[in-house]
Short mmCIF file of C-alpha atoms in Angstrom, two decimals:
data_model
loop_
_atom_site.label_atom_id
_atom_site.label_comp_id
_atom_site.label_asym_id
_atom_site.label_seq_id
_atom_site.Cartn_x
_atom_site.Cartn_y
_atom_site.Cartn_z
CA MET E 1 12.17 11.05 23.40
CA ASP E 2 7.60 11.62 24.44
CA VAL E 3 7.47 10.43 27.37
CA PRO E 4 3.85 8.58 28.07
CA LYS E 5 1.76 10.66 30.52
CA GLY E 6 2.67 9.10 34.24
CA LYS E 7 5.88 8.45 33.52
CA THR E 8 9.65 9.35 34.40
CA LEU E 9 12.87 8.55 33.15
CA ALA E 10 16.40 8.47 34.51
CA HIS E 11 18.57 10.64 33.45
CA SER E 12 21.78 8.21 34.30
CA ALA E 13 22.38 5.00 34.78
CA THR E 14 22.34 4.94 38.48
CA ASP E 15 18.92 7.20 38.37
CA LEU E 16 15.72 5.86 39.65
CA ILE E 17 12.61 4.02 36.83
CA THR E 18 9.33 4.91 38.09
CA ILE E 19 6.64 5.02 36.57
CA ASP E 20 2.38 5.49 37.79
CA ILE E 21 0.65 4.27 35.16
CA PRO E 22 -2.92 4.44 37.71
CA GLU E 23 -5.28 2.03 36.04
CA ARG E 24 -9.11 2.39 36.85
CA VAL E 25 -12.73 1.93 35.83
CA ALA E 26 -14.22 5.08 33.93
CA ILE E 27 -17.45 5.92 32.08
CA SER E 28 -18.25 9.26 30.54
CA ILE E 29 -22.10 10.77 31.37
CA PRO E 30 -23.29 13.73 30.05
CA VAL E 31 -23.23 17.40 32.29
CA ALA E 32 -26.87 17.53 32.51
CA SER E 33 -27.26 13.72 33.83
CA ALA E 34 -24.51 14.19 36.52
CA ASP E 35 -25.39 16.41 40.09
CA ALA E 36 -25.19 15.12 43.30
CA SER E 37 -27.83 13.01 43.24
CA THR E 38 -26.50 10.69 40.43
CA VAL E 39 -25.27 7.14 41.34
CA VAL E 40 -23.19 5.63 38.97
CA GLU E 41 -21.58 1.20 39.58
CA VAL E 42 -19.78 -0.77 37.62
CA ILE E 43 -20.85 -4.26 37.50
CA PHE E 44 -18.39 -6.97 36.88
CA SER E 45 -19.31 -10.63 34.96
CA CYS E 46 -17.96 -12.19 38.28
CA GLY E 47 -20.32 -10.47 40.42
CA ARG E 48 -18.39 -7.99 41.64
CA THR E 49 -20.38 -3.94 41.99
CA CYS E 50 -18.54 -0.93 42.76
CA ALA E 51 -19.87 2.53 42.97
CA LEU E 52 -17.69 5.46 40.96
CA SER E 53 -17.22 9.15 41.97
CA PRO E 54 -17.18 11.76 39.94
CA ALA E 55 -13.40 12.87 38.54
CA SER E 56 -13.38 15.37 36.45
CA ASP E 57 -14.03 16.96 34.31
CA VAL E 58 -13.63 16.04 30.71
CA GLY E 59 -14.59 18.74 28.21
CA LEU E 60 -17.59 18.61 25.89
CA GLY E 61 -20.44 18.73 28.54
CA LYS E 62 -19.53 15.43 29.84
CA VAL E 63 -18.14 13.83 33.54
CA LEU E 64 -15.80 11.35 33.82
CA TYR E 65 -16.84 8.80 36.89
CA SER E 66 -14.08 6.09 37.50
CA VAL E 67 -13.58 3.52 40.55
CA PRO E 68 -9.14 2.58 40.90
CA PHE E 69 -9.23 -0.50 39.89
CA ARG E 70 -7.37 -1.73 43.09
CA ASP E 71 -10.14 -0.74 44.49
CA THR E 72 -12.12 -3.44 43.15
CA TRP E 73 -10.63 -6.08 45.26
CA LEU E 74 -10.03 -7.78 42.29
CA ALA E 75 -7.13 -10.03 40.44
CA ALA E 76 -5.32 -8.56 38.05
CA GLY E 77 -6.80 -10.16 34.06
CA VAL E 78 -8.94 -9.52 31.52
CA HIS E 79 -12.48 -8.60 33.16
CA THR E 80 -15.96 -7.82 31.79
CA PHE E 81 -17.98 -5.50 32.74
CA TYR E 82 -21.32 -2.82 32.31
CA PHE E 83 -22.14 0.30 33.71
CA THR E 84 -25.13 1.53 35.23
CA VAL E 85 -26.22 4.67 35.65
CA CYS E 86 -29.38 4.99 38.01
CA GLY E 87 -31.00 2.03 37.47
CA ARG E 88 -29.67 2.58 33.84
CA ARG E 89 -27.60 -0.41 32.44
CA VAL E 90 -24.45 1.79 29.41
CA LEU E 91 -21.61 1.02 28.57
CA SER E 92 -18.60 3.06 28.50
CA ALA E 93 -16.37 4.60 25.42
CA GLU E 94 -13.65 4.69 28.01
CA HIS E 95 -13.35 1.06 27.46
CA PRO E 96 -13.41 -1.72 24.20
CA VAL E 97 -16.37 -3.96 23.96
CA HIS E 98 -16.68 -6.99 23.61
CA GLY E 99 -18.99 -9.82 23.19
CA GLY E 100 -21.61 -6.77 24.09
CA LEU E 101 -19.96 -6.03 27.79
CA ASN E 102 -17.01 -3.86 28.32
CA ALA E 103 -13.74 -5.05 28.90
CA ALA E 104 -10.36 -4.69 30.17
CA LEU E 105 -6.91 -6.13 30.68
CA PHE E 106 -5.82 -4.54 33.96
CA SER E 107 -2.72 -5.11 35.06
CA GLU E 108 -0.28 -2.60 35.87
CA ALA E 109 2.95 -4.71 35.78
CA LEU E 110 2.43 -5.36 32.39
CA LYS E 111 1.15 -2.14 30.99
CA ARG E 112 4.44 -1.06 32.91
CA SER E 113 6.87 -3.49 30.72
CA ILE E 114 5.36 -3.14 27.38
CA VAL E 115 6.04 0.86 27.60
CA PHE E 116 9.38 0.35 28.86
CA SER E 117 9.61 -2.40 26.21
CA SER E 118 8.50 -0.12 23.71
CA GLU E 119 10.65 3.14 24.52
CA ALA E 120 13.84 1.18 24.51
CA ALA E 121 12.66 -1.17 21.01
CA ASN E 122 14.95 1.99 19.11
CA PRO E 123 12.60 1.22 16.26
CA LEU E 124 13.87 1.23 12.92
CA GLU E 125 12.93 3.94 10.73
CA LEU E 126 10.64 2.49 7.99
CA GLN E 127 10.63 4.86 4.37
CA PRO E 128 8.36 4.92 1.53
CA ASN E 129 8.39 2.92 -0.92
CA ASN E 130 10.32 3.53 -3.86
CA SER E 131 11.69 1.91 -6.52
CA ALA E 132 14.97 2.24 -5.05
CA GLY E 133 13.86 0.64 -2.43
CA ILE E 134 15.80 0.74 1.31
CA ALA E 135 18.87 -0.89 1.38
CA LEU E 136 19.28 -3.19 4.17
CA VAL E 137 21.45 -6.90 5.08
CA GLN E 138 24.14 -7.22 2.69
CA ARG E 139 23.20 -4.81 -0.13
CA THR E 140 19.18 -6.70 -0.70
CA GLU E 141 16.59 -4.49 -1.75
CA SER E 142 14.13 -3.58 0.39
CA ASN E 143 10.51 -1.97 1.04
CA SER E 144 7.72 -2.18 3.03
CA VAL E 145 4.48 -0.09 2.96
CA CYS E 146 1.74 0.62 5.63
CA GLY E 147 -0.66 0.50 4.92
CA GLY E 148 -11.45 -23.65 11.41
CA MET E 149 -11.33 -24.66 7.51
CA SER E 150 -14.00 -25.49 5.69
CA GLY E 151 -14.72 -26.83 2.48
CA GLN E 152 -11.92 -27.12 -0.18
CA GLY E 153 -9.56 -26.01 2.29
CA HIS E 154 -9.11 -28.37 4.26
CA ILE E 155 -5.33 -29.15 5.59
CA CYS E 156 -3.58 -31.75 3.97
CA LEU E 157 -0.43 -32.94 2.40
CA ALA E 158 1.06 -33.06 -0.95
CA SER E 159 3.39 -36.01 -1.71
CA ASP E 160 6.53 -34.98 -2.72
CA THR E 161 8.97 -35.48 -0.09
CA ARG E 162 9.97 -31.45 0.38
CA GLU E 163 5.98 -31.34 1.86
CA GLU E 164 6.01 -33.70 4.01
CA PHE E 165 9.53 -33.30 5.43
CA VAL E 166 8.42 -29.61 5.48
CA GLN E 167 5.48 -31.45 7.65
CA GLN E 168 6.73 -33.99 9.76
CA GLU E 169 8.92 -30.35 11.01
CA ARG E 170 6.63 -27.57 11.60
CA HIS E 171 4.77 -29.92 13.70
CA SER E 172 7.29 -31.08 15.69
CA ASP E 173 7.48 -30.93 19.51
CA THR E 174 10.72 -30.42 20.03
CA GLU E 175 11.84 -27.40 18.23
CA PRO E 176 14.46 -25.31 19.20
CA GLU E 177 14.21 -21.20 19.96
CA ALA E 178 15.04 -19.66 17.08
CA ALA E 179 17.63 -17.61 16.42
CA PHE E 180 18.27 -14.15 14.53
CA THR E 181 20.55 -11.57 14.57
CA ASP E 182 18.69 -8.29 16.48
CA GLU E 183 17.87 -6.73 13.27
CA VAL E 184 15.07 -9.17 13.19
CA PHE E 185 13.10 -7.63 15.78
CA GLN E 186 14.32 -3.43 15.33
CA GLY E 187 10.64 -2.14 15.70
CA MET E 188 9.32 -5.56 18.04
CA PHE E 189 9.15 -6.17 21.36
CA ASN E 190 11.56 -8.24 23.72
CA SER E 191 10.72 -12.17 24.32
CA ASP E 192 9.19 -11.94 27.40
CA LEU E 193 5.78 -9.88 25.88
CA CYS E 194 4.90 -13.87 25.26
CA ASN E 195 5.44 -14.43 28.71
CA ARG E 196 3.77 -11.79 30.45
CA LEU E 197 0.97 -12.21 28.13
CA ASP E 198 0.65 -15.01 29.42
CA GLY E 199 -2.92 -16.62 30.51
CA HIS E 200 -4.30 -13.56 28.58
CA GLU E 201 -7.12 -14.39 26.06
CA LEU E 202 -9.44 -11.69 24.56
CA PRO E 203 -12.68 -12.40 25.70
CA ALA E 204 -15.06 -14.73 23.77
CA GLY E 205 -18.30 -13.48 22.14
CA PRO E 206 -19.87 -12.73 19.22
CA GLU E 207 -17.65 -11.35 16.41
CA PRO E 208 -18.64 -7.58 15.27
CA ALA E 209 -17.84 -6.97 11.80
CA LEU E 210 -13.84 -6.91 11.16
CA ARG E 211 -11.65 -5.03 9.15
CA PHE E 212 -7.48 -5.67 8.09
CA TRP E 213 -4.70 -3.26 9.30
CA PRO E 214 -1.99 -4.34 7.09
CA GLY E 215 1.11 -3.81 5.76
CA GLY E 216 3.10 -4.66 3.49
CA HIS E 217 7.42 -5.54 3.40
CA GLN E 218 9.74 -6.40 0.63
CA MET E 219 13.31 -7.59 -0.30
CA LYS E 220 14.76 -8.47 -3.44
CA LYS E 221 17.30 -11.08 -4.77
CA ARG E 222 20.95 -10.26 -4.99
CA SER E 223 20.80 -10.25 -8.73
CA GLY E 224 18.15 -8.45 -11.12
CA LYS E 225 14.59 -7.42 -10.76
CA CYS E 226 11.74 -8.00 -7.36
CA GLU E 227 9.20 -10.34 -9.38
CA ASP E 228 7.03 -10.06 -6.70
CA ALA E 229 4.44 -8.34 -5.63
CA PHE E 230 1.24 -7.69 -3.68
CA PHE E 231 -2.06 -5.14 -2.52
CA THR E 232 -3.27 -4.35 0.53
CA ASP E 233 -6.42 -3.42 1.76
CA ALA E 234 -9.12 -3.10 4.30
CA MET E 235 -11.05 -5.51 3.05
CA SER E 236 -8.84 -7.43 1.14
CA LEU E 237 -5.04 -8.54 0.27
CA GLY E 238 -3.06 -10.08 -2.10
CA VAL E 239 0.20 -11.30 -3.60
CA ALA E 240 1.85 -12.91 -6.65
CA ASP E 241 4.63 -14.36 -7.75
CA GLY E 242 6.85 -13.53 -10.71
CA VAL E 243 8.34 -17.09 -12.03
CA GLY E 244 12.28 -16.35 -12.68
CA GLU E 245 12.18 -19.13 -15.34
CA MET E 246 10.38 -16.98 -17.79
CA ARG E 247 13.35 -14.89 -18.36
CA LYS E 248 14.66 -16.22 -20.87
CA TYR E 249 12.14 -15.14 -23.29
CA VAL E 250 12.55 -11.15 -22.22
CA ALA E 251 13.50 -11.11 -26.43
CA TYR E 252 9.79 -11.65 -27.14
CA GLY E 253 8.52 -9.67 -24.55
CA VAL E 254 8.49 -11.48 -21.93
CA ASP E 255 8.35 -10.35 -18.03
CA SER E 256 6.96 -11.89 -15.23
CA ALA E 257 7.51 -8.70 -12.59
CA ALA E 258 5.38 -6.55 -15.01
CA TYR E 259 2.78 -9.31 -15.23
CA ALA E 260 2.58 -10.46 -11.14
CA HIS E 261 1.80 -6.45 -10.81
CA ASP E 262 -0.66 -6.46 -13.34
CA LEU E 263 -1.98 -9.96 -11.36
CA VAL E 264 -2.05 -8.06 -8.90
CA THR E 265 -3.19 -5.10 -9.55
CA ARG E 266 -6.51 -5.95 -11.33
CA ALA E 267 -7.28 -8.12 -8.83
CA SER E 268 -7.18 -5.42 -6.53
CA ALA E 269 -9.55 -3.56 -8.82
CA SER E 270 -12.24 -6.46 -9.06
CA LEU E 271 -12.59 -6.04 -5.41
CA LYS E 272 -13.56 -2.88 -5.46
CA PRO E 273 -17.10 -1.36 -4.84
CA ASP E 274 -17.43 -1.42 -8.62
CA GLY E 275 -15.17 -4.21 -9.30
CA SER E 276 -16.39 -7.28 -11.18
CA ALA E 277 -16.20 -9.22 -8.43
CA ALA E 278 -17.47 -7.53 -5.66
CA HIS E 279 -21.22 -8.77 -6.12
CA PHE E 280 -19.83 -11.75 -4.92
CA ALA E 281 -21.40 -12.52 -1.54
CA ASP E 282 -19.06 -15.15 -0.38
CA PRO E 283 -16.34 -13.85 0.00
CA LYS E 284 -14.19 -17.24 -0.80
CA ASP E 285 -15.96 -16.80 -4.07
CA ARG E 286 -15.19 -13.12 -4.27
CA ALA E 287 -11.54 -14.36 -3.73
CA ALA E 288 -11.45 -16.66 -6.48
CA ALA E 289 -13.82 -14.23 -8.94
CA ALA E 290 -10.62 -11.61 -8.15
CA VAL E 291 -8.30 -14.74 -9.45
CA GLU E 292 -10.74 -14.87 -12.79
CA ALA E 293 -11.05 -10.82 -13.40
CA ALA E 294 -6.73 -10.05 -13.37
CA GLU E 295 -6.48 -13.77 -15.30
CA ARG E 296 -8.71 -12.55 -18.13
CA GLU E 297 -8.02 -8.61 -17.75
CA ALA E 298 -3.87 -8.89 -17.48
CA LYS E 299 -2.10 -7.70 -20.64
CA ALA E 300 1.72 -8.39 -19.70
CA PHE E 301 3.20 -11.53 -20.76
CA GLY E 302 4.28 -14.07 -17.68
CA ALA E 303 4.30 -16.17 -15.25
CA SER E 304 2.99 -15.91 -11.71
CA THR E 305 1.12 -17.58 -8.76
CA LEU E 306 -1.99 -15.74 -6.61
CA CYS E 307 -3.19 -15.68 -3.40
CA VAL E 308 -5.77 -13.46 -2.44
CA LEU E 309 -7.68 -13.03 0.55
CA SER E 310 -11.60 -11.06 0.52
CA LEU E 311 -12.64 -10.58 4.39
CA GLU E 312 -16.89 -10.57 4.84
CA GLY E 313 -18.02 -9.69 7.84
CA ASN E 314 -15.53 -12.22 10.26
CA CYS E 315 -15.30 -14.70 7.63
CA LEU E 316 -12.14 -14.74 5.73
CA GLY E 317 -12.34 -16.05 2.06
CA ALA E 318 -9.62 -17.31 -0.19
CA ALA E 319 -8.45 -18.10 -3.65
CA ASN E 320 -4.52 -19.67 -4.16
CA LEU E 321 -3.08 -20.55 -6.62
CA GLY E 322 0.53 -22.17 -7.09
CA ASP E 323 2.99 -22.15 -3.82
CA SER E 324 2.75 -18.21 -2.17
CA GLY E 325 -0.02 -18.33 0.04
CA PHE E 326 -1.51 -17.15 3.76
CA LEU E 327 -1.56 -18.37 7.81
CA VAL E 328 -4.01 -16.93 10.25
CA LEU E 329 -2.45 -16.89 13.43
CA ARG E 330 -4.25 -16.57 17.02
CA LYS E 331 -3.09 -15.95 20.38
CA ASN E 332 -4.38 -18.77 22.43
CA ALA E 333 -4.04 -18.77 26.22
CA ARG E 334 0.00 -18.87 25.99
CA ALA E 335 1.19 -17.97 22.71
CA MET E 336 0.74 -18.24 19.14
CA GLU E 337 -0.40 -20.43 16.97
CA ILE E 338 -1.54 -21.49 13.54
CA VAL E 339 -4.79 -21.84 12.80
CA ALA E 340 -6.02 -21.53 9.47
CA ARG E 341 -3.19 -22.07 6.03
CA SER E 342 -3.41 -22.72 2.37
CA ARG E 343 -1.23 -25.39 1.21
CA GLU E 344 0.98 -25.36 -2.21
CA GLN E 345 0.07 -26.41 -5.45
CA GLN E 346 3.12 -28.17 -7.07
CA HIS E 347 3.19 -30.56 -10.57
CA CYS E 348 6.49 -31.22 -9.30
CA PRO E 349 8.78 -29.43 -6.70
CA ASN E 350 9.42 -26.12 -7.59
CA CYS E 351 7.15 -26.20 -10.22
CA PRO E 352 3.81 -24.26 -8.71
CA PHE E 353 1.18 -23.77 -10.41
CA GLN E 354 1.12 -20.82 -12.20
CA LEU E 355 -1.76 -18.46 -14.71
CA LEU E 356 0.93 -18.10 -17.44
CA ARG E 357 0.50 -15.39 -20.22
CA LEU E 358 2.52 -15.97 -23.62
CA PRO E 359 2.80 -13.39 -26.82
CA PRO E 360 1.42 -15.47 -30.14
CA ALA E 361 5.17 -16.48 -31.04
CA LEU E 362 5.80 -18.04 -27.75
CA VAL E 363 2.24 -19.41 -28.36
CA LYS E 364 3.09 -20.52 -31.59
CA LYS E 365 6.45 -22.50 -30.10
CA PHE E 366 5.16 -23.98 -27.19
CA LYS E 367 1.45 -24.79 -28.42
CA LYS E 368 1.43 -27.65 -25.70
CA MET E 369 2.80 -25.38 -23.10
CA ASP E 370 -0.24 -23.21 -23.84
CA GLN E 371 -2.94 -25.92 -24.05
CA ASN E 372 -1.34 -27.29 -20.46
CA LYS E 373 -1.39 -24.00 -18.66
CA ASP E 374 -3.38 -23.41 -15.17
CA SER E 375 -6.06 -21.15 -14.48
CA PHE E 376 -8.03 -19.87 -12.46
CA THR E 377 -10.46 -22.73 -12.16
CA ASP E 378 -7.71 -24.14 -10.85
CA CYS E 379 -7.15 -22.70 -7.93
CA GLU E 380 -7.72 -23.97 -4.35
CA THR E 381 -10.37 -21.86 -2.39
CA TYR E 382 -10.26 -21.99 1.12
CA HIS E 383 -12.66 -20.84 4.54
CA CYS E 384 -12.35 -19.75 7.73
CA ASP E 385 -14.30 -17.80 10.08
CA LEU E 386 -11.42 -15.19 11.82
CA ARG E 387 -11.72 -13.98 15.64
CA LEU E 388 -10.43 -10.16 16.92
CA GLY E 389 -6.25 -9.89 17.27
CA ASP E 390 -5.77 -12.20 14.35
CA LEU E 391 -2.82 -11.50 12.83
CA VAL E 392 -2.98 -12.52 8.95
CA ILE E 393 -0.11 -13.52 7.16
CA MET E 394 -0.25 -13.52 3.45
CA TYR E 395 3.52 -14.66 1.64
CA THR E 396 5.42 -15.57 -1.14
CA ASP E 397 7.76 -18.84 -1.30
CA GLY E 398 10.95 -16.42 -0.35
CA LEU E 399 9.21 -16.60 3.20
CA SER E 400 7.94 -20.33 3.02
CA ASP E 401 10.98 -21.92 1.55
CA ASN E 402 13.19 -20.47 4.36
CA LEU E 403 11.23 -20.07 7.24
CA TYR E 404 9.33 -23.00 9.68
CA ASP E 405 6.38 -22.44 11.47
CA HIS E 406 7.99 -22.47 14.98
CA GLU E 407 10.15 -19.74 13.48
CA ILE E 408 7.41 -17.49 12.04
CA LEU E 409 5.73 -17.66 15.84
CA GLU E 410 9.02 -16.97 17.73
CA VAL E 411 9.06 -13.52 15.57
CA ALA E 412 4.74 -12.96 16.07
CA ASN E 413 5.33 -13.29 19.26
CA ARG E 414 7.02 -10.40 19.22
CA SER E 415 4.52 -8.76 18.33
CA LEU E 416 1.09 -6.41 20.13
CA SER E 417 -2.33 -7.15 18.36
CA PRO E 418 -4.38 -3.99 18.70
CA ALA E 419 -6.77 -5.58 20.01
CA PHE E 420 -3.86 -6.49 23.42
CA ALA E 421 -3.46 -3.22 23.18
CA GLU E 422 -6.90 -1.65 23.39
CA LEU E 423 -7.32 -4.00 26.37
CA LEU E 424 -4.61 -2.91 28.14
CA GLY E 425 -5.27 1.13 27.40
CA VAL E 426 -1.73 1.55 25.34
CA SER E 427 -3.70 1.24 22.03
CA SER E 428 -0.10 3.04 20.93
CA GLN E 429 2.30 0.93 21.60
CA ALA E 430 0.07 -1.89 19.31
CA THR E 431 2.94 -3.33 16.90
CA PRO E 432 2.34 -1.91 13.19
CA PRO E 433 1.58 -4.72 10.48
CA GLU E 434 4.56 -3.32 8.66
CA ARG E 435 7.19 -3.84 11.07
CA VAL E 436 5.68 -7.57 11.59
CA ALA E 437 5.93 -7.80 8.15
CA GLN E 438 9.32 -6.29 7.98
CA ALA E 439 10.44 -8.61 10.66
CA LEU E 440 9.11 -12.21 9.06
CA VAL E 441 11.14 -10.50 6.17
CA VAL E 442 14.74 -10.16 7.66
CA ALA E 443 14.54 -13.37 9.29
CA ALA E 444 13.73 -15.13 6.13
CA HIS E 445 16.46 -13.69 4.17
CA GLU E 446 19.56 -14.41 6.83
CA ARG E 447 18.03 -17.90 6.32
CA SER E 448 18.63 -17.86 2.78
CA VAL E 449 22.43 -16.42 2.76
CA ASP E 450 23.30 -18.81 5.72
CA PRO E 451 24.31 -21.66 3.74
CA THR E 452 24.88 -23.51 7.18
CA ALA E 453 21.13 -23.25 8.12
CA LYS E 454 18.17 -25.67 8.38
CA THR E 455 15.62 -24.66 6.29
CA PRO E 456 12.61 -26.02 4.15
CA TRP E 457 14.02 -25.94 1.16
CA SER E 458 16.94 -27.09 2.05
CA GLY E 459 14.62 -30.45 4.15
CA GLY E 460 13.24 -31.02 0.65
CA CYS E 461 16.28 -31.53 -0.78
CA GLN E 462 19.10 -34.75 -0.78
CA ASN E 463 16.21 -36.27 1.62
CA GLY E 464 16.45 -33.76 4.18
CA LYS E 465 19.96 -33.99 5.13
CA ALA E 466 20.98 -30.94 3.37
CA THR E 467 21.74 -27.48 4.56
CA GLY E 468 21.20 -23.91 3.70
CA GLY E 469 18.09 -21.88 2.47
CA LYS E 470 16.95 -19.94 -1.16
CA GLN E 471 18.21 -17.09 -2.37
CA ASP E 472 14.67 -15.25 -3.83
CA ASP E 473 12.71 -12.44 -3.67
CA ILE E 474 11.08 -12.26 0.20
CA THR E 475 7.19 -10.52 0.39
CA VAL E 476 4.85 -10.91 3.24
CA VAL E 477 2.37 -8.95 4.14
CA ALA E 478 1.05 -8.33 7.44
CA ALA E 479 -2.67 -8.20 8.83
CA TRP E 480 -3.93 -6.97 12.12
CA VAL E 481 -7.54 -7.94 11.94
CA MET E 482 -9.90 -5.70 13.36
CA VAL E 483 -13.82 -4.80 15.03
CA ASN E 484 -14.81 -2.26 11.33
CA ALA E 485 -15.78 0.80 13.13
CA SER E 486 -12.24 1.67 15.29
CA GLY E 487 -9.20 1.42 15.95
CA PRO E 488 -5.63 2.44 13.31
CA ARG E 489 -7.22 3.20 10.13
CA GLY E 490 -4.73 2.47 6.90
CA GLU E 491 -4.67 5.10 4.27
CA GLY E 492 -6.84 3.09 1.28
CA ARG E 493 -5.74 0.60 -1.48
CA ARG E 494 -1.49 -0.58 -1.72
CA ILE E 495 -0.31 -1.56 -4.33
CA GLY E 496 3.74 -3.20 -3.97
CA ALA E 497 5.75 -4.41 -6.79
#
């Protein structure tokens, strides 16, 4: 195991464990500008000014000037600041920039906790996406891939009983903490992370151009093929859920799994720079155009929901048809909260809006079904402003049928955003998005196979008196919101099915 610089691990239970993680305010300046007469100072937003001393030659013709944070006599927490070099205002590449100022979260106790917690997490090794998948709970196949509302996207409740019950449960203040097995949290931080981050928020300021750091995870139901599909990219995301009821028409060439994969592949292609949806300036319109392109160009036969997200600057646009959807999670001073979401579109319980493409033989047999089918014009569009550090979750109903909001937040609060990790100076400790996606998928699966579990699915049955989850394919895409010009980068467009 690699030991972070400045960290000593014990060799036995009786050994002492020590960590030396010095915190400093620092800036690198060219050697040509650094001599005995060079005056380098840091000016904090609170008004405190401190002089920096040359610390070391960092190579590449630069000298590092720094001052230990403890010598600033400021309280631990988030601070914003800038530097002056011989009276000239500059920013440092040693610290992240928020709203035109350098920023850092100074807390040695928090930093030690994060470094040790991540070393002790015993993360589950992720394997490449492949046809065989990864064997997880009860021999169910699974695989991972790394990689305010306005307009029509206002928040509202559907009229059916299940939706009303689910919304009431999701906003209850008396919900107990979720109880999942340790497998859910493999590779995540312990529950103390949320308490240690209590009171800390990212600095406010104008949002820069943003992008996604995405990752996805899937787990198929016990029998049959996985009929979910998804795609991820630095600027767009999408999920589709093939309708399993169409399996009875397989003799006609109907394959909802293939249709879902066809839809996400074509939606993804339309969002490329030379794609048919790329010219729309409004990301909401761009997402809707991607849904239209997918429906128009698909060649496979089947039925499927489809949800597409597109990012422009700091504006998120979405188009959703059916009961797949998305959430935007944001850390407030205390913990993660849901700040935006899509709503389910249902004709009736367990009958979501869906795109449909039938072979000619079935069109003749079911003319009314083909004439009255849903289309891209029925999708709802959404718009919301994202912030650096937000976590976007996309999902099929295998997640939303089995986990309440407070359970999703319980899992998300075990993750460290790359924005907060950078603010602390421990960027390598950020929780990869595919780990978040995997944790949510495994949590949803545990609920789906528990006959005594209280779930959104069972809550909508028998006036909320039933128990148990809904066994289904489960797909989750998680994406951290990051500055477009820095941080971990994805490896291009990914398609999962």
